[in-house]
Coordinates of C-alpha atoms and ligand atoms in Angstrom, one line a residue:
Chain A
X156 CA -11.7 -13.7 -19.3
X157 CA -14.8 -12.0 -17.9
X158 CA -14.8 -9.0 -15.5
X159 CA -16.9 -9.6 -12.4
X160 CA -17.3 -6.4 -10.3
X161 CA -18.1 -7.8 -6.9
X162 CA -15.7 -5.7 -4.8
X163 CA -15.9 -2.9 -7.3
X164 CA -19.6 -2.4 -6.9
X165 CA -19.3 1.2 -8.1
X166 CA -18.2 -0.1 -11.5
X167 CA -21.3 -2.3 -11.6
X168 CA -23.4 0.6 -10.6
X169 CA -21.7 2.9 -13.1
X170 CA -21.1 5.7 -10.7
X171 CA -19.2 6.4 -7.5
X172 CA -20.8 5.2 -4.2
X173 CA -19.3 7.7 -1.8
X174 CA -22.8 8.7 -0.6
X175 CA -24.5 6.4 1.8
X176 CA -27.8 6.5 -0.1
X177 CA -26.1 5.6 -3.3
X178 CA -24.4 2.6 -1.7
X179 CA -27.7 1.5 -0.2
X180 CA -29.4 1.8 -3.6
X181 CA -26.8 -0.4 -5.0
X182 CA -27.6 -3.2 -2.5
X183 CA -25.3 -2.0 0.2
X184 CA -25.7 -2.8 3.9
X185 CA -27.9 -5.7 3.0
X186 CA -25.3 -8.0 4.4
X187 CA -25.2 -6.2 7.8
X188 CA -29.0 -6.3 7.9
X189 CA -29.0 -10.0 7.1
X190 CA -26.5 -10.9 9.8
X191 CA -26.0 -8.5 12.7
X192 CA -28.4 -9.7 15.4
X193 CA -29.9 -12.2 13.0
X194 CA -27.1 -14.8 12.8
X195 CA -24.8 -16.3 15.4
X196 CA -21.3 -14.9 15.1
X197 CA -19.9 -18.4 14.7
X198 CA -22.2 -19.1 11.8
X199 CA -21.1 -15.9 10.0
X200 CA -17.5 -17.0 10.6
X201 CA -18.4 -20.3 9.0
X202 CA -19.7 -18.5 6.0
X203 CA -16.3 -16.7 5.5
X204 CA -14.6 -20.0 6.0
X205 CA -16.7 -21.9 3.4
X206 CA -16.4 -19.2 0.8
X207 CA -12.7 -20.0 0.4
X208 CA -11.7 -16.4 0.4
X209 CA -8.0 -15.9 0.7
X210 CA -6.2 -12.8 1.9
X211 CA -5.7 -10.3 -0.9
X212 CA -2.9 -8.3 0.7
X213 CA -0.1 -10.5 -0.5
X214 CA 0.3 -13.6 1.5
X215 CA -3.0 -15.2 0.5
X216 CA -3.8 -16.9 3.8
X217 CA -7.4 -18.2 4.0
X218 CA -9.4 -15.4 5.6
X219 CA -12.0 -17.6 7.5
X220 CA -9.2 -19.8 8.9
X221 CA -7.3 -16.8 10.2
X222 CA -10.4 -15.4 11.8
X223 CA -11.1 -18.7 13.5
X224 CA -7.6 -18.6 15.2
X225 CA -8.8 -15.9 17.5
X226 CA -9.7 -17.1 21.0
X227 CA -13.4 -17.3 21.6
X228 CA -13.1 -15.9 25.2
X229 CA -15.7 -13.1 25.3
X230 CA -13.8 -11.4 28.2
X231 CA -10.8 -10.6 26.0
X232 CA -10.6 -7.3 24.1
X233 CA -10.4 -8.1 20.4
X234 CA -9.8 -6.0 17.3
X235 CA -10.2 -5.9 13.6
X236 CA -7.4 -4.1 11.8
X237 CA -7.7 -3.2 8.1
X238 CA -4.5 -2.9 6.3
X239 CA -4.9 0.1 4.0
X240 CA -1.1 0.8 3.8
X241 CA -1.1 -0.1 0.1
X242 CA 2.6 0.6 -0.7
X243 CA 3.6 -2.4 -2.7
X244 CA 5.0 -1.1 -6.0
X245 CA 2.5 -1.3 -8.8
X246 CA -0.5 -1.8 -6.5
X247 CA -3.4 0.7 -6.5
X248 CA -6.5 -1.4 -6.1
X249 CA -7.3 -0.5 -2.5
X250 CA -7.1 3.2 -3.4
X251 CA -10.0 2.7 -5.9
X252 CA -12.1 0.8 -3.3
X253 CA -11.7 3.6 -0.8
X254 CA -12.2 6.4 -3.2
X255 CA -15.2 5.0 -5.0
X256 CA -16.8 2.4 -2.7
X257 CA -15.8 3.1 0.9
X258 CA -19.0 1.8 2.5
X259 CA -18.3 -1.7 1.2
X260 CA -15.1 -1.7 3.2
X261 CA -16.9 -0.4 6.3
X262 CA -19.6 -3.0 5.9
X263 CA -17.0 -5.7 5.6
X264 CA -15.2 -4.6 8.7
X265 CA -18.5 -4.6 10.7
X266 CA -19.2 -8.2 9.5
X267 CA -15.7 -9.3 10.4
X268 CA -16.0 -7.5 13.8
X269 CA -19.3 -9.2 14.5
X270 CA -18.0 -12.7 13.6
X271 CA -15.0 -12.5 16.0
X272 CA -16.7 -10.4 18.7
X273 CA -14.5 -7.4 18.3
X274 CA -14.5 -4.3 20.4
X275 CA -13.3 -1.9 17.8
X276 CA -11.9 -1.8 14.3
X277 CA -9.0 0.2 13.0
X278 CA -8.2 1.2 9.4
X279 CA -4.5 1.9 9.0
X280 CA -4.1 4.0 5.9
X281 CA -0.8 5.1 4.4
X282 CA -0.1 8.8 5.0
X283 CA 0.2 9.5 1.3
X284 CA -3.4 8.7 0.9
X285 CA -4.6 11.8 2.6
X286 CA -7.3 12.4 0.0
X287 CA -8.6 8.9 0.4
X288 CA -8.5 9.2 4.2
X289 CA -10.8 12.2 4.0
X290 CA -13.3 10.2 1.9
X291 CA -13.2 7.5 4.6
X292 CA -13.6 10.1 7.4
X293 CA -16.8 11.3 5.7
X294 CA -18.1 7.7 5.1
X295 CA -17.4 6.7 8.7
X296 CA -19.5 9.6 10.0
X297 CA -22.3 8.8 7.6
X298 CA -22.3 5.1 8.6
X299 CA -22.4 6.1 12.3
X300 CA -25.3 8.5 11.8
X301 CA -27.2 5.8 9.9
X302 CA -26.7 3.3 12.8
X303 CA -24.3 0.9 11.0
X304 CA -21.5 1.8 13.4
X305 CA -21.5 2.7 17.1
X306 CA -23.6 1.5 20.0
X307 CA -26.1 -1.3 19.4
X308 CA -25.7 -1.6 15.6
X309 CA -29.2 -1.9 14.1
X310 CA -30.6 -2.1 17.7
X311 CA -28.7 -5.4 18.3
X312 CA -26.5 -6.1 21.3
X313 CA -23.4 -5.6 19.1
X314 CA -21.5 -2.3 19.6
X315 CA -18.6 -1.6 17.4
X316 CA -16.9 1.4 15.9
X317 CA -14.1 2.1 13.5
X318 CA -11.1 4.4 14.0
X319 CA -9.1 5.7 11.0
X320 CA -5.4 5.9 11.6
X321 CA -3.1 7.7 9.3
X322 CA 0.4 6.4 8.7
X323 CA 3.3 8.7 7.9
X324 CA 5.3 7.2 5.0
X325 CA 6.9 3.8 5.5
X326 CA 6.4 0.7 3.3
X327 CA 7.2 -1.6 6.2
X328 CA 4.1 -0.5 8.1
X329 CA 2.2 -2.6 5.6
X330 CA 3.8 -5.7 7.1
X331 CA 1.2 -6.7 9.7
X332 CA 3.4 -6.5 12.8
X333 CA 5.1 -3.3 11.7
X334 CA 1.7 -1.9 11.2
X335 CA 0.7 -2.9 14.8
X336 CA 3.8 -1.3 16.2
X337 CA 3.0 1.9 14.3
X338 CA -0.6 1.8 15.5
X339 CA 0.7 1.5 19.0
X340 CA 2.7 4.7 18.6
X341 CA 6.1 3.2 18.0
X342 CA 8.6 3.0 15.2
X343 CA 7.0 0.6 12.7
X344 CA 9.5 -2.2 13.0
X345 CA 8.2 -5.8 12.6
X346 CA 7.9 -8.1 15.6
X347 CA 9.3 -11.6 16.1
X348 CA 6.6 -14.1 15.3
X349 CA 5.1 -16.2 16.9
X350 CA 3.0 -15.0 18.6
X351 CA 0.8 -14.1 15.6
X352 CA -1.6 -11.2 15.8
X353 CA -4.6 -13.6 16.0
X354 CA -3.3 -14.5 19.5
X355 CA -1.4 -11.3 20.6
X356 CA -1.8 -8.4 18.2
X357 CA -2.8 -4.8 18.9
X358 CA -2.1 -4.0 22.6
X359 CA -1.3 -7.7 23.0
X360 CA -4.9 -8.6 22.3
X361 CA -6.2 -11.0 19.7
X362 CA -6.4 -9.1 16.4
X363 CA -7.7 -10.0 13.0
X364 CA -5.7 -8.2 10.3
X365 CA -6.9 -8.2 6.7
X366 CA -6.3 -6.2 3.6
X367 CA -8.9 -3.7 2.2
X368 CA -9.9 -5.9 -0.7
X369 CA -10.3 -9.0 1.5
X370 CA -12.7 -7.2 3.9
X371 CA -14.5 -5.6 1.0
X372 CA -15.2 -9.0 -0.5
X373 CA -17.2 -10.1 2.6
X374 CA -20.6 -8.3 2.0
X375 CA -21.3 -10.0 -1.4
X376 CA -20.3 -13.3 0.2
X377 CA -22.9 -12.8 2.8
X378 CA -25.7 -11.7 0.5
X379 CA -25.0 -14.1 -2.3
X380 CA -23.8 -17.0 -0.2
X381 CA -20.6 -18.8 0.4
X382 CA -21.5 -21.4 -2.2
X383 CA -21.8 -18.7 -4.9
X384 CA -18.3 -17.4 -4.0
X385 CA -16.7 -20.8 -3.7
X386 CA -18.0 -21.8 -7.1
X387 CA -16.2 -18.9 -8.8
X388 CA -13.0 -20.1 -10.3
X389 CA -10.6 -22.8 -9.0
X390 CA -11.7 -24.9 -6.1
X391 CA -8.7 -24.2 -3.9
X392 CA -8.7 -20.4 -4.2
X393 CA -12.0 -19.2 -5.6
X394 CA -13.4 -15.7 -6.0
X395 CA -12.6 -12.5 -7.7
X396 CA -9.3 -10.7 -7.6
X397 CA -8.4 -7.1 -8.6
X398 CA -5.3 -6.7 -10.7
X399 CA -3.7 -3.3 -11.0
X400 CA -1.9 -3.2 -14.3
X401 CA 0.7 -0.6 -15.0
X402 CA 3.9 0.0 -16.9
X403 CA 4.1 -0.4 -20.7
X404 CA 0.4 -1.0 -21.4
X405 CA -2.0 1.2 -23.3
X406 CA -4.8 1.1 -20.7
X407 CA -3.2 1.0 -17.2
X408 CA -5.9 0.5 -14.5
X409 CA -7.6 -1.9 -12.2
X410 CA -9.4 -5.0 -13.4
X411 CA -11.4 -7.3 -11.2
X412 CA -11.5 -10.8 -12.7
X413 CA -12.6 -14.3 -11.6
X414 CA -9.5 -16.2 -10.5
X415 CA -8.3 -18.9 -12.9
X416 CA -10.5 -17.7 -15.8
X417 CA -8.2 -15.1 -17.2
X418 CA -4.7 -15.6 -18.4
X419 CA -1.9 -13.1 -18.0
X420 CA -2.0 -12.5 -21.8
X421 CA -5.7 -11.6 -21.6
X422 CA -5.2 -9.3 -18.7
X423 CA -2.5 -7.4 -20.6
X424 CA -3.8 -7.5 -24.1
X425 CA -7.6 -7.5 -23.7
X426 CA -8.2 -5.6 -20.4
X427 CA -5.2 -3.4 -20.3
X428 CA -5.2 -2.5 -24.0
X429 CA -2.0 -4.3 -24.9
X430 CA 1.4 -2.9 -25.8
X431 CA 2.5 -0.3 -28.3
X432 CA 2.6 -1.4 -31.9
X433 CA 5.7 -3.4 -32.7
X434 CA 6.6 -4.3 -29.1
X435 CA 6.6 -7.6 -27.2
X436 CA 6.4 -8.4 -23.5
X437 CA 9.9 -8.6 -21.9
X438 CA 9.1 -8.9 -18.2
X439 CA 6.1 -9.0 -15.9
X440 CA 6.0 -8.6 -12.1
X441 CA 2.6 -10.0 -11.6
X442 CA 2.0 -9.7 -7.9
X443 CA 3.6 -6.4 -7.0
X444 CA 7.4 -6.1 -7.1
X445 CA 8.2 -8.6 -4.3
X446 CA 7.7 -11.6 -6.5
X447 CA 9.9 -13.5 -9.0
X448 CA 9.7 -11.9 -12.5
X449 CA 8.0 -13.7 -15.4
X450 CA 8.8 -13.5 -19.1
X451 CA 7.0 -13.7 -22.4
X452 CA 6.8 -17.5 -22.2
X453 CA 4.5 -17.3 -19.1
X454 CA 1.8 -15.2 -20.8
X455 CA -0.6 -18.1 -21.0
X456 CA -0.6 -18.7 -17.3
X457 CA -4.1 -18.5 -15.7
X458 CA -4.2 -15.9 -13.0
X459 CA -4.8 -17.8 -9.8
X460 CA -2.7 -18.7 -6.8
X461 CA -1.8 -22.2 -7.8
X462 CA -1.1 -21.6 -11.5
X463 CA 1.2 -18.7 -10.7
X464 CA 3.0 -20.7 -8.1
X465 CA 3.5 -23.4 -10.8
X466 CA 5.0 -20.7 -13.1
X467 CA 7.5 -19.9 -10.3
X468 CA 6.0 -16.7 -8.9
X469 CA 3.2 -15.5 -6.6
X470 CA -0.1 -13.8 -7.0
X471 CA 0.9 -11.4 -4.2
X472 CA -1.0 -8.2 -4.2
X473 CA -2.1 -8.3 -7.8
X474 CA 0.0 -5.3 -8.8
X475 CA 1.0 -6.3 -12.3
X476 CA 3.9 -4.3 -13.7
X477 CA 4.5 -4.9 -17.4
X478 CA 7.7 -4.0 -19.2
X479 CA 8.1 -4.4 -23.0
X480 CA 11.2 -5.1 -25.0
X481 CA 12.1 -1.4 -25.0
X482 CA 12.9 -1.6 -21.3
X483 CA 16.1 -2.6 -19.6
X484 CA 15.9 -5.5 -17.2
X485 CA 19.1 -4.6 -15.4
X486 CA 17.9 -1.0 -14.7
X487 CA 14.4 -2.2 -13.8
X488 CA 15.9 -4.7 -11.3
X489 CA 18.2 -1.9 -9.9
X490 CA 15.2 0.3 -9.4
X491 CA 13.4 -2.4 -7.4
X492 CA 16.6 -3.0 -5.4
X493 CA 16.7 0.7 -4.5
X494 CA 13.1 0.5 -3.3
X495 CA 13.9 -2.3 -0.8
X496 CA 17.2 -0.6 0.3
X497 CA 15.2 2.5 1.0
X498 CA 12.3 0.7 2.8
X499 CA 14.3 -1.9 4.9
X500 CA 13.5 -0.9 8.4
X501 CA 17.0 -1.7 9.5
X502 CA 16.2 -4.0 12.4
X503 CA 17.9 -7.1 10.9
X504 CA 21.5 -6.9 9.7
X505 CA 21.2 -9.3 6.8
X506 CA 18.3 -7.2 5.4
X507 CA 19.7 -3.8 6.1
X508 CA 23.2 -4.6 4.7
X509 CA 22.0 -7.1 2.1
X510 CA 19.6 -4.7 0.4
X511 CA 22.3 -2.1 0.4
X512 CA 24.8 -4.4 -1.3
X513 CA 22.3 -5.6 -3.9
X514 CA 21.7 -2.0 -4.9
X515 CA 25.4 -1.1 -5.0
X516 CA 26.3 -4.0 -7.1
X517 CA 23.5 -3.5 -9.6
X518 CA 24.3 0.3 -9.7
X519 CA 27.8 -0.4 -10.7
X520 CA 26.7 -2.8 -13.4
X521 CA 24.4 -0.1 -14.8
X522 CA 27.2 2.5 -14.6
X523 CA 29.6 0.3 -16.5
X524 CA 31.8 -0.5 -13.5
X525 CA 30.5 -4.0 -13.1
X526 CA 32.8 -7.0 -12.9
X527 CA 32.0 -10.6 -14.1
X528 CA 32.3 -11.8 -10.5
X529 CA 29.5 -9.5 -9.5
X530 CA 26.9 -11.9 -10.7
X531 CA 28.2 -14.6 -8.4
X532 CA 28.6 -12.0 -5.7
X533 CA 25.0 -11.1 -6.0
X534 CA 23.9 -14.7 -6.0
X535 CA 25.9 -15.4 -2.9
X536 CA 24.0 -12.7 -1.1
X537 CA 20.6 -14.3 -1.5
X538 CA 21.1 -17.2 0.8
X539 CA 22.7 -14.9 3.4
X540 CA 19.6 -12.7 3.5
X541 CA 16.6 -15.1 3.0
X542 CA 15.4 -16.9 6.1
X543 CA 17.7 -15.0 8.4
X544 CA 15.5 -12.1 9.2
X545 CA 12.3 -11.1 11.0
X546 CA 9.9 -10.4 8.2
X547 CA 9.1 -11.0 4.5
X548 CA 10.4 -7.7 3.2
X549 CA 13.8 -9.3 2.8
X550 CA 12.5 -12.3 0.7
X551 CA 10.5 -9.7 -1.3
X552 CA 13.8 -7.8 -2.0
X553 CA 15.6 -11.0 -3.1
X554 CA 12.9 -12.4 -5.3
X555 CA 12.9 -9.9 -8.2
X556 CA 16.7 -9.8 -8.2
X557 CA 17.4 -13.5 -8.0
X558 CA 14.7 -14.3 -10.6
X559 CA 15.8 -11.6 -13.1
X560 CA 19.4 -12.9 -13.0
X561 CA 18.2 -16.4 -13.6
X562 CA 15.8 -15.6 -16.4
X563 CA 17.7 -12.8 -18.1
X564 CA 21.3 -13.7 -17.3
X565 CA 22.6 -12.6 -20.7
X566 CA 21.4 -9.1 -20.1
X567 CA 23.3 -8.8 -16.9
X568 CA 26.4 -10.3 -18.5
X569 CA 26.0 -7.8 -21.4
X570 CA 25.8 -4.9 -18.9
X571 CA 29.3 -6.0 -17.7
X572 CA 30.9 -6.7 -21.0
X573 CA 29.4 -3.6 -22.8
X574 CA 30.4 -1.2 -20.1
X575 CA 26.9 -0.4 -18.6
X576 CA 23.4 0.0 -19.9
X577 CA 22.1 3.2 -21.5
X578 CA 18.9 4.6 -20.2
X579 CA 16.1 3.6 -22.6
X580 CA 13.5 6.0 -23.7
X581 CA 10.4 5.8 -21.6
X582 CA 6.9 5.1 -23.0
X583 CA 5.6 8.6 -23.7
X584 CA 2.6 9.7 -21.9
X585 CA -0.5 11.7 -22.8
X586 CA -0.8 15.0 -21.1
X587 CA -1.9 15.4 -17.4
X588 CA -5.4 14.6 -16.6
Chain B
X138 CA 2.5 24.5 18.6
X139 CA 1.9 24.2 22.4
X140 CA 0.7 21.3 24.5
X141 CA -2.7 22.7 25.0
X142 CA -3.3 22.9 21.2
X143 CA -2.1 19.3 20.9
X144 CA -4.4 18.3 23.7
X145 CA -7.4 20.0 22.1
X146 CA -6.8 17.8 19.1
X147 CA -6.2 14.4 20.8
X148 CA -8.5 14.6 23.8
X149 CA -11.7 13.9 21.7
X150 CA -10.0 10.7 20.3
X151 CA -8.3 9.5 23.5
X152 CA -11.0 6.9 24.3
X153 CA -10.5 5.2 20.9
X154 CA -7.2 3.7 22.0
X155 CA -6.4 1.4 24.9
X156 CA -3.0 2.9 25.3
X157 CA -2.1 6.6 25.1
X158 CA 1.1 5.9 23.1
X159 CA -1.2 5.5 20.1
X160 CA -1.9 9.2 20.2
X161 CA 1.7 10.1 19.4
X162 CA 1.4 9.7 15.6
X163 CA -1.9 11.5 15.3
X164 CA -0.5 14.3 17.5
X165 CA 2.7 14.5 15.5
X166 CA 0.8 14.7 12.2
X167 CA -1.4 17.4 13.7
X168 CA 1.5 19.4 15.1
X169 CA 3.2 19.3 11.7
X170 CA 0.2 20.9 10.0
X171 CA 1.2 24.3 11.5
X172 CA 4.6 24.8 10.0
X173 CA 5.0 21.8 7.7
X174 CA 7.8 20.4 9.9
X175 CA 8.4 19.6 13.5
X176 CA 10.4 21.8 15.8
X177 CA 11.8 21.0 19.3
X178 CA 8.8 22.8 20.8
X179 CA 6.5 20.7 18.8
X180 CA 8.1 17.5 20.0
X181 CA 8.0 18.7 23.6
X182 CA 4.3 19.7 23.2
X183 CA 3.4 16.3 21.8
X184 CA 5.4 14.6 24.6
X185 CA 3.6 16.7 27.2
X186 CA 0.1 16.1 25.8
X187 CA 0.6 12.4 25.4
X188 CA 2.6 11.7 28.5
X189 CA 5.9 10.6 26.9
X190 CA 9.3 12.2 26.8
X191 CA 10.3 14.5 23.9
X192 CA 13.2 12.1 23.3
X193 CA 10.8 9.1 22.8
X194 CA 8.5 11.2 20.6
X195 CA 11.5 12.2 18.5
X196 CA 12.6 8.5 18.1
X197 CA 9.2 7.7 16.8
X198 CA 9.0 10.7 14.5
X199 CA 12.4 10.0 13.0
X200 CA 11.2 6.7 11.7
X201 CA 8.7 8.1 9.2
X202 CA 9.5 9.7 5.9
X203 CA 6.6 12.1 6.0
X204 CA 7.4 13.6 9.4
X205 CA 10.0 16.4 8.8
X206 CA 12.4 17.2 11.6
X207 CA 14.0 20.1 9.6
X208 CA 12.4 22.9 7.7
X209 CA 11.3 22.2 4.1
X210 CA 10.2 24.5 1.3
X211 CA 6.7 25.9 1.6
X212 CA 5.4 23.1 -0.6
X213 CA 6.8 19.6 -0.7
X214 CA 6.7 18.0 -4.2
X215 CA 7.2 14.2 -4.2
X216 CA 8.1 12.7 -7.6
X217 CA 7.5 8.9 -7.7
X218 CA 10.5 7.2 -9.1
X219 CA 9.5 3.5 -8.6
X220 CA 9.4 1.1 -11.5
X221 CA 5.9 1.8 -13.0
X222 CA 6.6 5.5 -13.1
X223 CA 10.2 5.0 -14.3
X224 CA 8.9 3.0 -17.3
X225 CA 6.7 6.0 -18.2
X226 CA 9.3 8.7 -17.8
X227 CA 9.7 9.5 -14.1
X228 CA 13.4 9.9 -14.4
X229 CA 13.0 12.5 -17.2
X230 CA 10.5 14.4 -15.0
X231 CA 12.8 14.2 -12.0
X232 CA 15.9 15.4 -13.9
X233 CA 14.0 18.3 -15.4
X234 CA 12.5 19.5 -12.1
X235 CA 15.8 19.2 -10.2
X236 CA 17.5 21.3 -12.9
X237 CA 14.8 23.9 -12.9
X238 CA 14.6 24.2 -9.2
X239 CA 18.4 24.4 -9.0
X240 CA 18.8 21.4 -6.7
X241 CA 21.1 18.4 -6.9
X242 CA 19.9 15.1 -8.4
X243 CA 19.2 14.0 -4.8
X244 CA 16.5 16.7 -4.5
X245 CA 16.4 19.7 -2.2
X246 CA 14.8 23.1 -1.6
X247 CA 14.7 25.8 -4.2
X248 CA 16.6 29.0 -3.4
X249 CA 13.4 31.0 -2.9
X250 CA 12.3 28.5 -0.3
X251 CA 9.0 27.8 -2.0
X252 CA 9.5 24.3 -3.2
X253 CA 11.2 21.1 -1.9
X254 CA 11.6 18.4 -4.5
X255 CA 12.0 14.9 -3.2
X256 CA 12.0 11.4 -4.6
X257 CA 9.1 9.2 -3.5
X258 CA 8.6 5.5 -3.5
X259 CA 5.5 4.1 -5.2
X260 CA 2.6 6.4 -4.4
X261 CA -0.1 4.1 -5.6
X262 CA -1.0 6.1 -8.7
X263 CA 0.7 3.8 -11.2
X264 CA -2.3 4.1 -13.5
X265 CA -1.4 7.7 -13.9
X266 CA 2.4 7.2 -14.2
X267 CA 4.5 9.2 -13.9
X268 CA 2.8 10.8 -11.0
X269 CA 3.6 13.7 -8.6
X270 CA 2.2 14.5 -5.2
X271 CA 1.9 18.0 -3.7
X272 CA 2.3 17.5 0.1
X273 CA 0.1 14.5 0.8
X274 CA -3.1 16.0 -0.5
X275 CA -3.0 16.0 -4.2
X276 CA -1.6 13.4 -6.5
X277 CA -1.7 13.8 -10.3
X278 CA -0.4 12.4 -13.5
X279 CA 0.6 11.5 -16.0
X280 CA 3.2 14.2 -16.4
X281 CA 5.7 15.1 -19.1
X282 CA 8.8 17.1 -17.9
X283 CA 7.0 20.2 -19.3
X284 CA 3.6 19.7 -17.6
X285 CA 5.4 18.8 -14.4
X286 CA 7.2 22.1 -14.4
X287 CA 3.9 23.9 -15.0
X288 CA 2.4 22.0 -12.0
X289 CA 5.3 23.1 -9.8
X290 CA 5.0 26.7 -11.1
X291 CA 1.3 26.7 -10.2
X292 CA 2.1 25.5 -6.7
X293 CA 4.8 28.1 -6.3
X294 CA 2.3 30.8 -7.2
X295 CA -0.6 29.5 -5.1
X296 CA -1.2 30.7 -1.6
X297 CA -0.1 28.1 1.0
X298 CA -2.7 25.8 2.5
X299 CA -4.0 26.6 6.0
X300 CA -2.7 23.3 7.3
X301 CA 0.2 21.3 5.9
X302 CA -0.8 17.6 5.5
X303 CA 2.3 15.9 4.2
Ligands
FMN864 C1 7.1 -5.7 3.5 C2 5.6 -6.1 3.5 C3 4.7 -5.1 3.1 C4 3.4 -5.4 3.1 N1 2.5 -4.4 2.7 C5 1.2 -4.7 2.7 C6 0.2 -3.7 2.3 O1 0.6 -2.6 1.9 N2 -1.1 -4.0 2.3 C7 -1.5 -5.2 2.7 O2 -2.7 -5.4 2.8 N3 -0.7 -6.2 3.1 C8 0.7 -5.9 3.1 N4 1.5 -6.9 3.5 C9 1.0 -8.2 4.0 C10 0.6 -8.1 5.4 O3 1.7 -8.5 6.2 C11 -0.5 -9.1 5.8 O4 -0.2 -10.4 5.3 C12 -1.9 -8.8 5.2 O5 -2.2 -7.5 5.7 C13 -2.9 -9.7 5.7 O6 -4.1 -9.4 5.1 P1 -4.8 -10.4 4.1 O7 -4.7 -11.8 4.7 O8 -6.2 -10.0 4.0 O9 -4.0 -10.3 2.8 C14 2.9 -6.7 3.5 C15 3.8 -7.6 3.9 C16 5.2 -7.3 3.9 C17 6.1 -8.4 4.3
SF4_865 S1 13.6 -8.2 7.3 FE1 14.2 -6.1 6.9 S2 12.3 -4.9 6.9 FE2 11.9 -6.9 7.9 S3 12.2 -6.5 10.1 FE3 14.2 -7.2 9.3 S4 15.3 -5.3 8.7 FE4 13.1 -4.8 9.0

């Protein structure tokens, strides 16, 4: 139930922390002072490990474990890469970190860099976040001037700087190896794995890639201790997680909650202000759009990795899209299918062609040209796409379609028998702010 | 843009990358700030400044939605049509803008050449759905069809920016 603003320090402070002095006054950079030159890098790595922090970008891999996969050989160039591509539909949590609290991300990247002995860090930010990129540009300059970045950070032996790299519009550059390709000046098409980035990443060097939220979680873990973090929420996946709530809710926005202590119902009804009078929840995509959809019967699921898995979906990025009973699940599913068709990078035939077919079939159902066999045709596609491709985009494309057909089959059947689905009225909005 | 101008932009950041190839994307984005799209000369200038062929540079550029290999309107207006925005009226905004600008429902450039309307995938402003972005610099919302039209009118009347970051 409770909000705990650990990554969102600016909310705790009650004002934006885009000035270095403001971030310092809010306790910022204490983690760097406590660790750089004061702690052995391995001990810092062990703090990350013991905290139980899992990746917040989508896959949920334990952060400390991933960092420990990097070879210890001091002669090898090593890199930290921050994934700020934030393009998963319904996800806008990293945007707020960068806009309001950019120094916490920078501090987290310095901590991660020190722990793995990195030569340099890179922030890969989506091209559409030009405004946020400028906030980061200014923050990086200020951090450098104050001695938190650059040669001999805080007069230690550790030298490390961060480069901001702007993307140019491609969802697939959020996939970690697509991102690396793009950062290397190529088309952003994913690589065959293994080798994983921890072994051969940027310029074939060992590379730690983490999401903005993951890295921004590190400073409080250092100052308040791994034990404090590990005690928050469930044993297996503790900590706080930011959920971006959007769609048919009264108060769309970001909410940072302790994992496992808030249910989906509380997130929607208490934090996000609930639905319009007289409406019920129809469908929820809780972890961005690349996850199986949930229905009203899942509202009492606690928000944590294990509980959401048990409910048949994933925590993903925490981009929680809510649709009430005024919405049309067939049209919503088509809209997501169109997204993946557009964003498939085209490298693997099953994904390139499969996403195209999913969209076409759903489009004709919506248009009233669907056939009863189309449901089986759609279902026959899933197994021909999943597991036969290079990256997880394809599974992400299948998940919302397959789950919607399973959970709301009657709606898809009705689209065929009724000759299509009319466009429902959208939730009206208040004027531009 | 010529190769010297591109060089002046990338030389100060060259040392940040172990391989010069990484400079291609920053160079392309910078070259695009001049006219809002990339011409053959721009691709050649980026190739010369980074040490790669213009053909390779073009193969990279063509991958990214926000690098334009053909002229656009003076301002590019991206209307997010992904699910969160759709649930809040993005389709109504889109239809209205396309009709007013006299472009097909796939988008396009208005006859006066001032405005290009294009569909965008999730822009990360779902808390302000439905949202619209002007080039890559300003994202706003929530819009009604009427307030979206007023936003586009204001863009049409405003002087163009010195640099086009799209
Ligand atoms: C198609 C696709 C898109 C992705 N987009 C993003 C993204 O925008 N941001 C992000 O942090 N991770 C994204 N990921 C996950 C990354 O591949 C990677 O797992 C993540 O950056 C690791 O960081 P974490 O462990 O801190 O979560 C995406 C994955 C896929 C398959
Ligand atoms: S699965 Fe799709 S997005 Fe991923 S590499 Fe293959 S074609 Fe590209």
